[in-house]
mmCIF file of C-alpha atoms and ligand atoms in Angstrom:
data_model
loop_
_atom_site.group_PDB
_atom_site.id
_atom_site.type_symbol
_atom_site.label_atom_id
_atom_site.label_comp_id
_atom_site.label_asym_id
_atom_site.label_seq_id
_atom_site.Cartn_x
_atom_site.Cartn_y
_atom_site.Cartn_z
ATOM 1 C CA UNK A 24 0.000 0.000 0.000
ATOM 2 C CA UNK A 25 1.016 3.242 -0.506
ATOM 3 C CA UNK A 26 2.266 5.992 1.831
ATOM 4 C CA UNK A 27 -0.631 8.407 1.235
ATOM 5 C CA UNK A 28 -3.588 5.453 1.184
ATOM 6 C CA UNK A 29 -1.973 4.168 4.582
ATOM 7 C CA UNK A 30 -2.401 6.807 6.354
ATOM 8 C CA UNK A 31 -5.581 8.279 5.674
ATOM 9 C CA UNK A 32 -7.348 5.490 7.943
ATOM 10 C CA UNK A 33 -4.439 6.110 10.467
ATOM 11 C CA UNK A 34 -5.164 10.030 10.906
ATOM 12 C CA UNK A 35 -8.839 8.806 11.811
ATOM 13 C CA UNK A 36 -8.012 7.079 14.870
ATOM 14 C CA UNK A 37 -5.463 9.803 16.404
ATOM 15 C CA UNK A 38 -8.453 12.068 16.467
ATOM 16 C CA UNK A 39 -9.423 10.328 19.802
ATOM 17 C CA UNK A 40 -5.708 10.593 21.829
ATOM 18 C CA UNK A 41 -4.138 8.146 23.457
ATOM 19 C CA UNK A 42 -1.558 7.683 20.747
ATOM 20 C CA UNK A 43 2.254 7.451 21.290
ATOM 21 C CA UNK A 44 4.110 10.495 19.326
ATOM 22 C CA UNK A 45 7.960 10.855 18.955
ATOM 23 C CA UNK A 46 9.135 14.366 18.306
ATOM 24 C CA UNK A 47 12.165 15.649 17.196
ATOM 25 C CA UNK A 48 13.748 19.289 17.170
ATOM 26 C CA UNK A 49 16.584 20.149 15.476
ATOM 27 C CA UNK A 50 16.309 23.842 14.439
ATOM 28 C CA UNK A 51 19.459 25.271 16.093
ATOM 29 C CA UNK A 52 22.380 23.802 18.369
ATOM 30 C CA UNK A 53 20.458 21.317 20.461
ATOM 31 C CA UNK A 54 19.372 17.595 19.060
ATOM 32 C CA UNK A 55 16.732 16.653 20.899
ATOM 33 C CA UNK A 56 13.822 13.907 20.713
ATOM 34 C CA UNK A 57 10.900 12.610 23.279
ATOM 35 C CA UNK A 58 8.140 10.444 23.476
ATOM 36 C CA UNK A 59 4.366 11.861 24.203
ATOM 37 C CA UNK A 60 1.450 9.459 24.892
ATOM 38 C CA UNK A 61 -1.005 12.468 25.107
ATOM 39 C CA UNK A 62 -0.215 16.720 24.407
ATOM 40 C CA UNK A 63 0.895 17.318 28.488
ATOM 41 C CA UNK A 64 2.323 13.243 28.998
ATOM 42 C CA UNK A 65 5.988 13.074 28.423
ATOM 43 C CA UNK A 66 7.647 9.954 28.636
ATOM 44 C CA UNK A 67 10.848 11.081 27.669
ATOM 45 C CA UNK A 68 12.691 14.099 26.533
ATOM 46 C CA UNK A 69 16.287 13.809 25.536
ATOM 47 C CA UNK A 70 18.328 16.991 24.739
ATOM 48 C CA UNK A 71 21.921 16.833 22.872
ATOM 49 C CA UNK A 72 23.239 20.346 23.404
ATOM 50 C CA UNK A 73 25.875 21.583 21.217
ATOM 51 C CA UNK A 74 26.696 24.771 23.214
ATOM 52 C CA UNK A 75 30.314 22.862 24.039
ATOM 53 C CA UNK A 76 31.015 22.807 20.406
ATOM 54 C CA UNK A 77 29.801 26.528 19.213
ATOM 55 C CA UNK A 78 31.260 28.315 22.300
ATOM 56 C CA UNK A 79 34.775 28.837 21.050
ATOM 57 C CA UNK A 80 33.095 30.675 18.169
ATOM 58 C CA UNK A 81 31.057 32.953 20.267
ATOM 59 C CA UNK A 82 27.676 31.568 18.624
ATOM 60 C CA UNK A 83 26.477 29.168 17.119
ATOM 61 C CA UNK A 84 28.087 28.107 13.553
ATOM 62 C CA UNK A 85 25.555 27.091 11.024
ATOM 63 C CA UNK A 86 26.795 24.021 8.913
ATOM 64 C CA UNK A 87 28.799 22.313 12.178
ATOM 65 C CA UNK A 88 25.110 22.541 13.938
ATOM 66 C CA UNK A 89 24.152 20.626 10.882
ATOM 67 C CA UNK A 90 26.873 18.300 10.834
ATOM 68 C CA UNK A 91 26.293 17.770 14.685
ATOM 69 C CA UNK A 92 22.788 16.966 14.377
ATOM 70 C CA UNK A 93 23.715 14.183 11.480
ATOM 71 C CA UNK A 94 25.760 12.446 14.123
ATOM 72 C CA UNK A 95 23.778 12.637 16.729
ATOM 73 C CA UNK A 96 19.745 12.325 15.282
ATOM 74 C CA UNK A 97 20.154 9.024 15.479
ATOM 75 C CA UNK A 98 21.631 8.469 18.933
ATOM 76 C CA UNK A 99 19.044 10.762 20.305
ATOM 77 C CA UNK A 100 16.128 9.341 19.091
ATOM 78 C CA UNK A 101 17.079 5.757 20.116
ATOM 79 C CA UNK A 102 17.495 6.802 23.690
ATOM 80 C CA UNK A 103 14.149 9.011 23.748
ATOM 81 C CA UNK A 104 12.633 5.438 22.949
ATOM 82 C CA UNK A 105 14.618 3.490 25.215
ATOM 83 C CA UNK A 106 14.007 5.704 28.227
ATOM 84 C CA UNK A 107 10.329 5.768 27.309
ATOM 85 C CA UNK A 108 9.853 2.165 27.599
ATOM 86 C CA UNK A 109 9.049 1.904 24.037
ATOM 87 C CA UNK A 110 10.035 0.606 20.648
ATOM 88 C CA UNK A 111 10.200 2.496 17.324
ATOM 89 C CA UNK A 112 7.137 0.195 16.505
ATOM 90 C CA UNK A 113 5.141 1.054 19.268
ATOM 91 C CA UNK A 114 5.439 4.664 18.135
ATOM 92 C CA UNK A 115 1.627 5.778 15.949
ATOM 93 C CA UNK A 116 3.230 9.493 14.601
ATOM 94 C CA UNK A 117 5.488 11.638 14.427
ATOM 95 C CA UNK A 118 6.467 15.747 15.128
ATOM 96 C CA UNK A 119 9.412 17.097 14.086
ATOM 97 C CA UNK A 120 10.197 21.499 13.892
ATOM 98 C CA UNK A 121 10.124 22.278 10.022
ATOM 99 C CA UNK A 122 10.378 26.185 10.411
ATOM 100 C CA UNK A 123 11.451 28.712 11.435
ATOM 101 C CA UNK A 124 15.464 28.176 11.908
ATOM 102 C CA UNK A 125 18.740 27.516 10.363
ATOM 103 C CA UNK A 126 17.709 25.490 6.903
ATOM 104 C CA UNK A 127 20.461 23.171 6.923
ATOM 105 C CA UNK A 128 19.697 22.390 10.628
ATOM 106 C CA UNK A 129 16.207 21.773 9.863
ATOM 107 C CA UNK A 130 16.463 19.540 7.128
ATOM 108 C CA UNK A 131 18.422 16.766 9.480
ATOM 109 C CA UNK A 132 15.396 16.753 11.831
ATOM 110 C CA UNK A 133 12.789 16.869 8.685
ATOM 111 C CA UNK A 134 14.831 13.799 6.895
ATOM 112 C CA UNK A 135 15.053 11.585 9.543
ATOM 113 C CA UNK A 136 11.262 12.063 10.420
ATOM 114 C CA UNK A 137 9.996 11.692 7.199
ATOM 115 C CA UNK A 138 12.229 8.202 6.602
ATOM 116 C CA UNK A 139 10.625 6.883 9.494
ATOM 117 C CA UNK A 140 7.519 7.922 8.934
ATOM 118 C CA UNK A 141 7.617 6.491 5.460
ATOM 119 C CA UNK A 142 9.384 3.225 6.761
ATOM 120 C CA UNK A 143 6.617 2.952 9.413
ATOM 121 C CA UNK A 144 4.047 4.324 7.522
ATOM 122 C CA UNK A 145 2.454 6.356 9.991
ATOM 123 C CA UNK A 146 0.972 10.166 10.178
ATOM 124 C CA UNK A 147 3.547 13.038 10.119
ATOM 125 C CA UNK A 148 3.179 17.178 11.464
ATOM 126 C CA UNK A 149 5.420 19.364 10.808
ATOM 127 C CA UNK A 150 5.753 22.344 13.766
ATOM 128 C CA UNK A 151 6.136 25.475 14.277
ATOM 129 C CA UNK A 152 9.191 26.784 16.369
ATOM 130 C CA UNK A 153 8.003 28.815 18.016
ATOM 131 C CA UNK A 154 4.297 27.520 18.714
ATOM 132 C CA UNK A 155 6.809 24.601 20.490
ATOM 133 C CA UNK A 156 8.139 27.297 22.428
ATOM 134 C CA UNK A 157 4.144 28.507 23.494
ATOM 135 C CA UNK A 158 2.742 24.353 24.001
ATOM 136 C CA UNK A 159 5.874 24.033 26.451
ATOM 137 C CA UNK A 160 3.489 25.553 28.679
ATOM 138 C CA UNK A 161 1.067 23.127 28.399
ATOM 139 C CA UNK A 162 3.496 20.113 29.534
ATOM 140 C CA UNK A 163 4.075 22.620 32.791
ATOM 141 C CA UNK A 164 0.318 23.772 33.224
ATOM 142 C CA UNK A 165 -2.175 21.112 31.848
ATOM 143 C CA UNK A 166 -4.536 23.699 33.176
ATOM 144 C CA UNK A 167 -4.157 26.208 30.840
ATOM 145 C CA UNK A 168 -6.805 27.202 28.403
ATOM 146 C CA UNK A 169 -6.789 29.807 25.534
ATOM 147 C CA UNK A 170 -7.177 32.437 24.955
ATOM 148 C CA UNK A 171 -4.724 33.922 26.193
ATOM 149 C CA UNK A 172 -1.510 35.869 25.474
ATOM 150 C CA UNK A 173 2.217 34.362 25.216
ATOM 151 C CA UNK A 174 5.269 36.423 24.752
ATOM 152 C CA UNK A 175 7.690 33.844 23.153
ATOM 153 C CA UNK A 176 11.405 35.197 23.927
ATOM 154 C CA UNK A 177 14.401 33.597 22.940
ATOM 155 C CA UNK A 178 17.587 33.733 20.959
ATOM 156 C CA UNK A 179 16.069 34.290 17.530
ATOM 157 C CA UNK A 180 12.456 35.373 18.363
ATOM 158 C CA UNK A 181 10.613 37.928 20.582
ATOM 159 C CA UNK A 182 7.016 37.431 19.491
ATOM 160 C CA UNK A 183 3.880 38.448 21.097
ATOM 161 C CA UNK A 184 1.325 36.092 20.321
ATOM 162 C CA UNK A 185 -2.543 36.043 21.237
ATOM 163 C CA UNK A 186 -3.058 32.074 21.256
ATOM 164 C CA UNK A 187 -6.924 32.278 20.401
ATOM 165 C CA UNK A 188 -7.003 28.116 20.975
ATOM 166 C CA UNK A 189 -4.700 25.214 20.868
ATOM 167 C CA UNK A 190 -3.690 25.922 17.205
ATOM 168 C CA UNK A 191 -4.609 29.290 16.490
ATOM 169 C CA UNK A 192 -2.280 32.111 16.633
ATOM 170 C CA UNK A 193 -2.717 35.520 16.199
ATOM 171 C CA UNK A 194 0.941 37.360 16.225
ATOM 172 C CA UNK A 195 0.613 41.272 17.550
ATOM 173 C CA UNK A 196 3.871 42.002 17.402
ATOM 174 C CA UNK A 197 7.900 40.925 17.384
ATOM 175 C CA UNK A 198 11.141 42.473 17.488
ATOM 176 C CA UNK A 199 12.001 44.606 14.356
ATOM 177 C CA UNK A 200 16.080 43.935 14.727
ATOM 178 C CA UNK A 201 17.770 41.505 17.080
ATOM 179 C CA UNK A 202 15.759 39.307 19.414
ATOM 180 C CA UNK A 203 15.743 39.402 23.382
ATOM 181 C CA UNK A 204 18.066 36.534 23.684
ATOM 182 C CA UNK A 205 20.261 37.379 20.924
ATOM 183 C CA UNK A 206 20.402 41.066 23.101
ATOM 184 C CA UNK A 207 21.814 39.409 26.476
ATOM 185 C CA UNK A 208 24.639 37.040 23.984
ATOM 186 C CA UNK A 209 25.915 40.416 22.373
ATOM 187 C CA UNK A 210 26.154 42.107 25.716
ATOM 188 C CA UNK A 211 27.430 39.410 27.258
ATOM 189 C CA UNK A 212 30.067 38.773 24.893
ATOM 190 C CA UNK A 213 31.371 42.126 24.724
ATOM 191 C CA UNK A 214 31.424 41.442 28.850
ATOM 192 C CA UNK A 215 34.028 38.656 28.283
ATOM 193 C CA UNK A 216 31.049 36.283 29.065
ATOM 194 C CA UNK A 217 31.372 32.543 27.123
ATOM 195 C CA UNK A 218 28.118 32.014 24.853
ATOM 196 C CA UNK A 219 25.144 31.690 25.653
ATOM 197 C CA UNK A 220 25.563 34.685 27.493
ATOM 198 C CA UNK A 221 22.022 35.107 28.548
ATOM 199 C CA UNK A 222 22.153 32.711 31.932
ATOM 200 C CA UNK A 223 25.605 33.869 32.750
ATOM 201 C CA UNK A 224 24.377 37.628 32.357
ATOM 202 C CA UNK A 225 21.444 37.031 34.483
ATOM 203 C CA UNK A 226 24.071 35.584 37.158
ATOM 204 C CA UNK A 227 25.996 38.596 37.005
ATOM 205 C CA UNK A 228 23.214 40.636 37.043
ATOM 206 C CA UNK A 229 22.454 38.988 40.894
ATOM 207 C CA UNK A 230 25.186 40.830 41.926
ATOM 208 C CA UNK A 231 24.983 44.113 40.462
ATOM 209 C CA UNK A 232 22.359 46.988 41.218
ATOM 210 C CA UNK A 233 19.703 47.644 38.569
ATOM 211 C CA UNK A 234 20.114 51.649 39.463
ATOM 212 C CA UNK A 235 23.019 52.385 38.568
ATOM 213 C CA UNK A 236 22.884 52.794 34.934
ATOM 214 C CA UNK A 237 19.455 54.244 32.841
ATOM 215 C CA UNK A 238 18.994 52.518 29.320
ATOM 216 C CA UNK A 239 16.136 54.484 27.461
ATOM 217 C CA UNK A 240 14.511 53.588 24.462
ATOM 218 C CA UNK A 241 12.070 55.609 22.658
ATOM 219 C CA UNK A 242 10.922 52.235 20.204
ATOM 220 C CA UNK A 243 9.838 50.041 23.098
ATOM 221 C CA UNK A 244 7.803 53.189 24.997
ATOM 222 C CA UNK A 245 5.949 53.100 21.600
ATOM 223 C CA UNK A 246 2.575 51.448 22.139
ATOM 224 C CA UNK A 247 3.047 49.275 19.478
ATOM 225 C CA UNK A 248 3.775 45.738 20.321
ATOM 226 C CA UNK A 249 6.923 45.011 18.174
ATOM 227 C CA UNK A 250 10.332 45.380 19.999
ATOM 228 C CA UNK A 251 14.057 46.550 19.612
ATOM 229 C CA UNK A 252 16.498 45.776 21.406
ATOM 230 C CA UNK A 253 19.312 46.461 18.741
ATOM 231 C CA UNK A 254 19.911 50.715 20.088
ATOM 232 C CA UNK A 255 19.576 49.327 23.730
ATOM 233 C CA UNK A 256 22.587 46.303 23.128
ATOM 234 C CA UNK A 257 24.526 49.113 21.193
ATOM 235 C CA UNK A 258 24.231 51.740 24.135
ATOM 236 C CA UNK A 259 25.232 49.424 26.738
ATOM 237 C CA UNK A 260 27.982 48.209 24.513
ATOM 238 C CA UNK A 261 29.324 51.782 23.610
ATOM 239 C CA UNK A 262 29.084 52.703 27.433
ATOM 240 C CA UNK A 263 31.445 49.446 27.901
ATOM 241 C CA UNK A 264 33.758 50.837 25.031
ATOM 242 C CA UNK A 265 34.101 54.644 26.111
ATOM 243 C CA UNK A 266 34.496 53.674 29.584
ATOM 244 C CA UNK A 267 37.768 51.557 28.810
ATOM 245 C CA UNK A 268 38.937 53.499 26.308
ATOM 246 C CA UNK A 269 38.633 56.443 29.134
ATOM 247 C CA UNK A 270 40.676 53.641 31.446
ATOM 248 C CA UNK A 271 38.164 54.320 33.929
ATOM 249 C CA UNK A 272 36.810 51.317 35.790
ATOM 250 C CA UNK A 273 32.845 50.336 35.381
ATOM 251 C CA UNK A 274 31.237 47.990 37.217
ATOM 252 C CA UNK A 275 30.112 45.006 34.886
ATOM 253 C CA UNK A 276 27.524 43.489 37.204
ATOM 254 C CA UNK A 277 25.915 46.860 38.012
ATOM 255 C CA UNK A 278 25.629 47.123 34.124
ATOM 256 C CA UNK A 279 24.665 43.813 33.952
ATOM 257 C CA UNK A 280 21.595 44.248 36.255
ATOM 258 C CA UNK A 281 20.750 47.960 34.731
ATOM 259 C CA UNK A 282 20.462 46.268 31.145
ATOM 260 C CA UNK A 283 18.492 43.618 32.028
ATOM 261 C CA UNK A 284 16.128 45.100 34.169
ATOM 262 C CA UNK A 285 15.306 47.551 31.259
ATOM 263 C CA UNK A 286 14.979 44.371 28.603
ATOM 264 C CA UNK A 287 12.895 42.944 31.247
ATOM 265 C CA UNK A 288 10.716 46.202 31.845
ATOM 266 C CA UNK A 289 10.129 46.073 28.053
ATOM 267 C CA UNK A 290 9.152 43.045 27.754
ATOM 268 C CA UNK A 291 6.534 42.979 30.289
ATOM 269 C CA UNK A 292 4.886 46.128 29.955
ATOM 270 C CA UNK A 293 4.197 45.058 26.188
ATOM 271 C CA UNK A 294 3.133 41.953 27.013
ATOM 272 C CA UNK A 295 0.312 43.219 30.034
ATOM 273 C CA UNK A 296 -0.255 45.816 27.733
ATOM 274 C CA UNK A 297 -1.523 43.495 24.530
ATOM 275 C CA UNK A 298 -3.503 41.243 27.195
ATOM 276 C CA UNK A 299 -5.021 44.671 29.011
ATOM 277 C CA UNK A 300 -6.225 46.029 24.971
ATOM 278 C CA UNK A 301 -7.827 42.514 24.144
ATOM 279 C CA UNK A 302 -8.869 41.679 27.331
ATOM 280 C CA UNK A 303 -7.050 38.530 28.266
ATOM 281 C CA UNK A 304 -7.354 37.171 31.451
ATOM 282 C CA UNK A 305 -4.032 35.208 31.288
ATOM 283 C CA UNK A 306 -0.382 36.003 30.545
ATOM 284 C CA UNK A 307 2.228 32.970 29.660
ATOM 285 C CA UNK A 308 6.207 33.080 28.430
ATOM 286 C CA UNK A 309 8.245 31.061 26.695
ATOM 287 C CA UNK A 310 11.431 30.344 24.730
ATOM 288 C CA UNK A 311 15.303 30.420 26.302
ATOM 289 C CA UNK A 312 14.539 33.769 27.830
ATOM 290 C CA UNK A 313 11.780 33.163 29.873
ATOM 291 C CA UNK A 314 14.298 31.303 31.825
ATOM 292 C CA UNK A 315 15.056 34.247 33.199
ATOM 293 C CA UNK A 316 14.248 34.435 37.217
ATOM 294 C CA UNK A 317 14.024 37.940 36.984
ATOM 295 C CA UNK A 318 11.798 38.142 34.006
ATOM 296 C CA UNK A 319 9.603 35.746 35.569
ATOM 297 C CA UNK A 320 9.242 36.810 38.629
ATOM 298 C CA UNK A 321 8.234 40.598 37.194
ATOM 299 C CA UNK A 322 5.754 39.436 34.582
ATOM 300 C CA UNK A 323 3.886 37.213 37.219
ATOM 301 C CA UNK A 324 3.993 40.210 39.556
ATOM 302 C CA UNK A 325 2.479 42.494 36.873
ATOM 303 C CA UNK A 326 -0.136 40.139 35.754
ATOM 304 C CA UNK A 327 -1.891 39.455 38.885
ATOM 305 C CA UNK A 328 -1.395 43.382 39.844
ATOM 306 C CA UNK A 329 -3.806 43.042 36.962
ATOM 307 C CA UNK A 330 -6.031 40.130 38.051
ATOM 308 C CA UNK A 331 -4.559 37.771 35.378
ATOM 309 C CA UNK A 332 -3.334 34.437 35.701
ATOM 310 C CA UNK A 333 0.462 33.634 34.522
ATOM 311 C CA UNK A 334 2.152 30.789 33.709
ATOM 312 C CA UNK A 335 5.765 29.859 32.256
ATOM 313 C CA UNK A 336 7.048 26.495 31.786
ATOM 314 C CA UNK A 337 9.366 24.365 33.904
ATOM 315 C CA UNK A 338 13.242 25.069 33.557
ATOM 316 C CA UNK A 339 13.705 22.426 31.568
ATOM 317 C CA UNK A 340 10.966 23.099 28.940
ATOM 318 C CA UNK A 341 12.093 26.721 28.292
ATOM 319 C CA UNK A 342 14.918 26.323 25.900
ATOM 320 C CA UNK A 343 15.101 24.159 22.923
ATOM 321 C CA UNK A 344 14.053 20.789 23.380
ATOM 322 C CA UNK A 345 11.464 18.113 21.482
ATOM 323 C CA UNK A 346 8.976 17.792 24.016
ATOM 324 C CA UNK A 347 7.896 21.271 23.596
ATOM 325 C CA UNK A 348 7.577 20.328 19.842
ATOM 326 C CA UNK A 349 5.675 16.986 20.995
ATOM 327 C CA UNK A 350 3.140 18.915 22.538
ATOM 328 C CA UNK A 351 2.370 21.444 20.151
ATOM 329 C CA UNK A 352 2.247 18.319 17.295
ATOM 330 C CA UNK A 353 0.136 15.979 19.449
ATOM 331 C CA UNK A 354 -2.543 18.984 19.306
ATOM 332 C CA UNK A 355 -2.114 19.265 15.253
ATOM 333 C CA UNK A 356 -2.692 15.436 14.687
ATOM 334 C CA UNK A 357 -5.686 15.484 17.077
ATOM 335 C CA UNK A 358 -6.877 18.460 14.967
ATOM 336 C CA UNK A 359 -6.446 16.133 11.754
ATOM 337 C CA UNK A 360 -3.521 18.556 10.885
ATOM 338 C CA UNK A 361 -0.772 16.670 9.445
ATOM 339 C CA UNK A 362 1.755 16.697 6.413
ATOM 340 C CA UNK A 363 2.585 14.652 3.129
ATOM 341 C CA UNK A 364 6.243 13.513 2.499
ATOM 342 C CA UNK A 365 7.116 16.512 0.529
ATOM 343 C CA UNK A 366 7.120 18.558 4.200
ATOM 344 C CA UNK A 367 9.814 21.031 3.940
ATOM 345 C CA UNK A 368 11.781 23.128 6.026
ATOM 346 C CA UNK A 369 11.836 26.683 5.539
ATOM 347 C CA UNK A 370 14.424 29.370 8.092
ATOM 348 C CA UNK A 371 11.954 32.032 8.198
ATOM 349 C CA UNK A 372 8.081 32.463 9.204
HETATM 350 O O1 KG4 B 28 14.708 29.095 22.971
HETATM 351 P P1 KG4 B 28 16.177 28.985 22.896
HETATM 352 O O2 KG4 B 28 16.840 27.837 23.618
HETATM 353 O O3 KG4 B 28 16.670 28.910 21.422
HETATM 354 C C1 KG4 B 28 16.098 29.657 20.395
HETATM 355 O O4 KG4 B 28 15.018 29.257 19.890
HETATM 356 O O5 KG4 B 28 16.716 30.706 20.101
HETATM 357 O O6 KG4 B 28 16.769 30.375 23.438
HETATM 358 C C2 KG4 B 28 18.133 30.592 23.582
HETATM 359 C C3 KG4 B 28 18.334 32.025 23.990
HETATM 360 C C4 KG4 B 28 19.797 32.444 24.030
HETATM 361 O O7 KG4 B 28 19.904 33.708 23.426
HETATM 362 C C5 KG4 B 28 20.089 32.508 25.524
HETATM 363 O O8 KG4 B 28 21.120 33.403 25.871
HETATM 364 C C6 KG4 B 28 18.762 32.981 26.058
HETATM 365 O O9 KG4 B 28 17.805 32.254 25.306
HETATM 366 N N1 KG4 B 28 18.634 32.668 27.484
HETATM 367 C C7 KG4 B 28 18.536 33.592 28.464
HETATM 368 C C8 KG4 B 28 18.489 32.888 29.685
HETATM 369 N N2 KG4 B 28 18.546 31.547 29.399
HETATM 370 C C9 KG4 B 28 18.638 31.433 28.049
HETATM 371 N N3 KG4 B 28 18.484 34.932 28.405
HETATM 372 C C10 KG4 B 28 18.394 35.604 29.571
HETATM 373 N N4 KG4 B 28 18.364 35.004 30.777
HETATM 374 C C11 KG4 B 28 18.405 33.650 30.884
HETATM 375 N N5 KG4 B 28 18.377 33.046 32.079
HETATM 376 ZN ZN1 ZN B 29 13.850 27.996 20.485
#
């Protein structure tokens, strides 16, 4: 039988649950698969970070991500089954990311899915990024219900997003020039800090005084809902600059604390801002930024100053990883949204 006529019956019985879904994520440096056996139940998640590899660079390099991910898909995927329990023939469908993020990167994840998929002949979805990024709240917070409004932050995205229901997105806004994440690595590098910079500038931050230093930025006092963070990362680098140049002494972690506390300010003000104008009753983050204790911590402060719920995912489900991806493809397939063999990757959208 062929592919196509195979799995038209199949798609008909995932409409009900209870199916077992492997995901896979490979859109940037970390090679990562899991098991789902509903769109909240993780059996296993398994992340291969490549952050060792791309450090001495600064960031991460495009092709040796890809060539990474070729060594490793395979690795990773056998241990997400192992440490579910399961075998690959147990397994009814399968997620993988097929946008946005580096191409090359991308098309290891896409590959491997769609061989196994065709070997197995069984349903396929392809996911967004960054509606990953949004479902990782879901693993978290099987509670949550839409609508509601998600600011997705990370190291290629900040994206507000009114999620109207499980797979309907509205975007309001997103940052015009770099993203949040990409913000604190640039800072942090010119700090001396090893890549990612974002955790290790939070850490300095902890010891630094958020005072000390004012960042302004007409853009982000707009009341639009797309960000910039590009004139804020070049201020705070030019301070750095001038100061040494100058041979006076600045204080890194006071600098540290000042620039994150106006990223943070920024992104939270939007975000309670788009939920106040469309009436929202709940506030979520996601992505490698919302990893962030401080950003956390001020977001759920603001929202229930404003009689909103919040919610952010666990630790572990904030940056990359293919659980996130499980649970936003486990609601697709239930939704009788799935994808033919010729799914494609694409880096932007
Ligand atoms: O979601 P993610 O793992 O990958 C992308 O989809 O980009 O996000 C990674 C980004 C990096 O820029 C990293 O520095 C940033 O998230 N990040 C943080 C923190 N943890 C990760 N930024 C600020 N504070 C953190 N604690
Ligand atoms: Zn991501």
């Amino acid at each position: 039988m062929r592919y196509n006529e195979a799995i038209r019956g199949k798609m008909n019985s995932l409409k009900s649950g209870g199916f077992l879904l492997l995901a896979i994520e490979t859109s940037c440096d970390e090679t990562s698969a899991a098991v789902l056996n509903s769109p909240t139940g993780v059996l296993s998640n398994v992340i291969h970070t490549q952050i060792p590899i791309h450090r001495e660079f600064g960031g991460v390099v495009p092709e040796i991500a890809s060539r990474s991910h070729v060594e490793r898909i395979g690795g990773v995927v056998r241990e997400a089954l192992s440490s579910a329990g399961v075998t690959i023939e147990d397994i009814n469908a399968i997620a993988v990311t097929s946008h946005p993020g580096l191409i090359g990167a991308l098309l290891v994840g896409i590959s491997y899915a769609k061989g196994l998929a065709l070997g197995l002949k069984i349903p396929i979805t392809g996911v967004n990024h960054i509606h990953g990024h949004i479902a990782a709240n879901y693993i978290s917070h099987p509670d949550i219900k839409p609508p509601y409004v998600c600011l997705v932050a990370s190291g290629g995205h900040s994206n507000i997003v009114i999620v109207r229901d499980y797979c309907e997105y509205e975007e309001l806004g997103r940052t015009v020039d770099d993203a949040a994440g990409e913000a604190f690595d640039k800072v942090a590098r010119v700090m001396g800090l090893p890549y990612p910079g974002g955790p290790q500038l939070e850490r300095l931050a902890s010891t630094g005084e958020s005072g000390k230093y004012r960042f302004h930025s007409a853009f982000n006092e707009s009341p639009s809902y797309d960000f910039s963070f590009s004139g804020l990362k070049t201020a705070v680098i030019n301070l750095i600059h001038s100061k040494k140049q100058r041979g006076e002494t600045i204080n890194l972690a006071d600098v540290a604390a000042s620039f994150q506390e106006t990223v943070v300010n920024v992104l939270v003000n939007k975000t309670v801002a788009a939920a106040n104008r469309h009436g929202l009753k709940s506030i979520a983050i996601a992505g490698g930024v919302s990893g962030n204790m401080a950003l956390r911590e001020q977001m759920k402060k603001a929202a229930h100053a404003g009689g909103m719920e919040f919610y952010c995912p666990d630790m572990r489900y904030c940056s990359d990883n293919a659980a996130m991806i499980g649970a936003a493809g486990y609601r697709q397939l239930i939704k009788n949204v799935s994808d033919g063999l010729d799914l494609n990757g694409t880096a932007t959208k």
